[in-house]
């Protein structure tokens, strides 16, 4: 069975985020008052597997090994059956 996987990756609290700081300063220059700016990377892909929980474990392993750095990143995984 095929599943859609969505991984959202963000920096952990307390980590410097120069990209978000730049965005917040630029918005302030345009007279937009925003707070707590953050950036999130999203990775989407389709994966095959026999069971949704097994697929989620495999995607978690991908995150640990390649997609993010668990020391500085938090991530969430969403798995759903692929709509044909």
PDB file of C-alpha atoms in Angstrom:
ATOM      1  CA  UNK A   1       0.000   0.000   0.000  1.00  0.00           C
ATOM      2  CA  UNK A   2       1.186   3.550  -0.680  1.00  0.00           C
ATOM      3  CA  UNK A   3       1.233   6.313   1.922  1.00  0.00           C
ATOM      4  CA  UNK A   4       1.754  10.063   1.779  1.00  0.00           C
ATOM      5  CA  UNK A   5       4.392  11.204   4.250  1.00  0.00           C
ATOM      6  CA  UNK A   6       4.818  14.767   5.445  1.00  0.00           C
ATOM      7  CA  UNK A   7       7.727  15.792   7.661  1.00  0.00           C
ATOM      8  CA  UNK A   8       7.877  19.265   9.221  1.00  0.00           C
ATOM      9  CA  UNK A   9      11.291  20.260  10.540  1.00  0.00           C
ATOM     10  CA  UNK A  10      11.974  23.269  12.754  1.00  0.00           C
ATOM     11  CA  UNK A  11      14.763  24.469  14.988  1.00  0.00           C
ATOM     12  CA  UNK A  12      14.441  23.616  18.668  1.00  0.00           C
ATOM     13  CA  UNK A  13      13.563  26.406  21.093  1.00  0.00           C
ATOM     14  CA  UNK A  14      16.621  28.447  21.977  1.00  0.00           C
ATOM     15  CA  UNK A  15      18.449  27.780  18.712  1.00  0.00           C
ATOM     16  CA  UNK A  16      19.427  30.838  16.700  1.00  0.00           C
ATOM     17  CA  UNK A  17      17.362  31.214  13.548  1.00  0.00           C
ATOM     18  CA  UNK A  18      18.946  33.919  11.360  1.00  0.00           C
ATOM     19  CA  UNK A  19      16.470  33.313   8.533  1.00  0.00           C
ATOM     20  CA  UNK A  20      13.479  33.958  10.795  1.00  0.00           C
ATOM     21  CA  UNK A  21      15.180  37.008  12.346  1.00  0.00           C
ATOM     22  CA  UNK A  22      15.791  38.479   8.882  1.00  0.00           C
ATOM     23  CA  UNK A  23      12.160  37.909   7.896  1.00  0.00           C
ATOM     24  CA  UNK A  24      10.931  39.547  11.100  1.00  0.00           C
ATOM     25  CA  UNK A  25      13.170  42.615  10.568  1.00  0.00           C
ATOM     26  CA  UNK A  26      12.089  42.936   6.924  1.00  0.00           C
ATOM     27  CA  UNK A  27       8.418  42.764   7.891  1.00  0.00           C
ATOM     28  CA  UNK A  28       9.003  45.451  10.530  1.00  0.00           C
ATOM     29  CA  UNK A  29      10.543  47.691   7.840  1.00  0.00           C
ATOM     30  CA  UNK A  30       7.311  47.242   5.876  1.00  0.00           C
ATOM     31  CA  UNK A  31       5.312  48.306   8.959  1.00  0.00           C
ATOM     32  CA  UNK A  32       4.108  44.815   9.858  1.00  0.00           C
ATOM     33  CA  UNK A  33       4.434  44.120  13.564  1.00  0.00           C
ATOM     34  CA  UNK A  34       4.996  40.371  14.012  1.00  0.00           C
ATOM     35  CA  UNK A  35       6.465  38.383  16.887  1.00  0.00           C
ATOM     36  CA  UNK A  36       7.903  34.919  17.366  1.00  0.00           C
ATOM     37  CA  UNK A  37       8.828  34.434  13.731  1.00  0.00           C
ATOM     38  CA  UNK A  38       9.945  30.897  12.901  1.00  0.00           C
ATOM     39  CA  UNK A  39      10.786  28.967   9.782  1.00  0.00           C
ATOM     40  CA  UNK A  40       9.736  25.402   9.056  1.00  0.00           C
ATOM     41  CA  UNK A  41      10.967  23.067   6.337  1.00  0.00           C
ATOM     42  CA  UNK A  42       8.424  20.640   4.945  1.00  0.00           C
ATOM     43  CA  UNK A  43       9.307  17.482   3.063  1.00  0.00           C
ATOM     44  CA  UNK A  44       6.566  15.470   1.340  1.00  0.00           C
ATOM     45  CA  UNK A  45       6.909  12.137  -0.400  1.00  0.00           C
ATOM     46  CA  UNK A  46       5.083   8.895  -1.173  1.00  0.00           C
ATOM     47  CA  UNK A  47       6.312   5.671   0.379  1.00  0.00           C
ATOM     48  CA  UNK A  48       5.206   2.060   0.148  1.00  0.00           C
ATOM     49  CA  UNK A  49       4.632  -0.143   3.150  1.00  0.00           C
ATOM     50  CA  UNK A  50       2.439  -2.865   4.551  1.00  0.00           C
ATOM     51  CA  UNK A  51       1.285  -0.970   7.650  1.00  0.00           C
ATOM     52  CA  UNK A  52       0.895   2.714   8.555  1.00  0.00           C
ATOM     53  CA  UNK A  53       2.755   2.355  11.872  1.00  0.00           C
ATOM     54  CA  UNK A  54       5.688   0.587  10.201  1.00  0.00           C
ATOM     55  CA  UNK A  55       5.835   3.334   7.584  1.00  0.00           C
ATOM     56  CA  UNK A  56       5.874   5.976  10.336  1.00  0.00           C
ATOM     57  CA  UNK A  57       8.766   4.184  12.058  1.00  0.00           C
ATOM     58  CA  UNK A  58      10.655   4.056   8.759  1.00  0.00           C
ATOM     59  CA  UNK A  59      10.111   7.777   8.161  1.00  0.00           C
ATOM     60  CA  UNK A  60      11.258   8.491  11.721  1.00  0.00           C
ATOM     61  CA  UNK A  61      14.444   6.551  10.970  1.00  0.00           C
ATOM     62  CA  UNK A  62      14.907   8.645   7.801  1.00  0.00           C
ATOM     63  CA  UNK A  63      14.634  11.787   9.935  1.00  0.00           C
ATOM     64  CA  UNK A  64      17.169  10.513  12.454  1.00  0.00           C
ATOM     65  CA  UNK A  65      19.665   9.427   9.787  1.00  0.00           C
ATOM     66  CA  UNK A  66      19.351  12.038   7.051  1.00  0.00           C
ATOM     67  CA  UNK A  67      16.482  14.509   6.928  1.00  0.00           C
ATOM     68  CA  UNK A  68      17.297  16.474  10.076  1.00  0.00           C
ATOM     69  CA  UNK A  69      19.761  16.860  12.909  1.00  0.00           C
ATOM     70  CA  UNK A  70      18.000  15.649  16.065  1.00  0.00           C
ATOM     71  CA  UNK A  71      20.403  17.690  18.214  1.00  0.00           C
ATOM     72  CA  UNK A  72      19.110  21.037  16.885  1.00  0.00           C
ATOM     73  CA  UNK A  73      15.834  20.157  15.137  1.00  0.00           C
ATOM     74  CA  UNK A  74      12.359  19.117  16.196  1.00  0.00           C
ATOM     75  CA  UNK A  75      10.193  17.335  13.657  1.00  0.00           C
ATOM     76  CA  UNK A  76       6.697  16.018  13.252  1.00  0.00           C
ATOM     77  CA  UNK A  77       5.609  13.213  10.966  1.00  0.00           C
ATOM     78  CA  UNK A  78       2.197  12.825   9.364  1.00  0.00           C
ATOM     79  CA  UNK A  79       1.370   9.607   7.496  1.00  0.00           C
ATOM     80  CA  UNK A  80      -1.847   9.087   5.577  1.00  0.00           C
ATOM     81  CA  UNK A  81      -3.022   6.519   3.030  1.00  0.00           C
ATOM     82  CA  UNK A  82      -2.374   7.688  -0.529  1.00  0.00           C
ATOM     83  CA  UNK A  83      -5.494   8.721  -2.329  1.00  0.00           C
ATOM     84  CA  UNK A  84      -5.583   7.102  -5.745  1.00  0.00           C
TER      85      UNK A  84
END
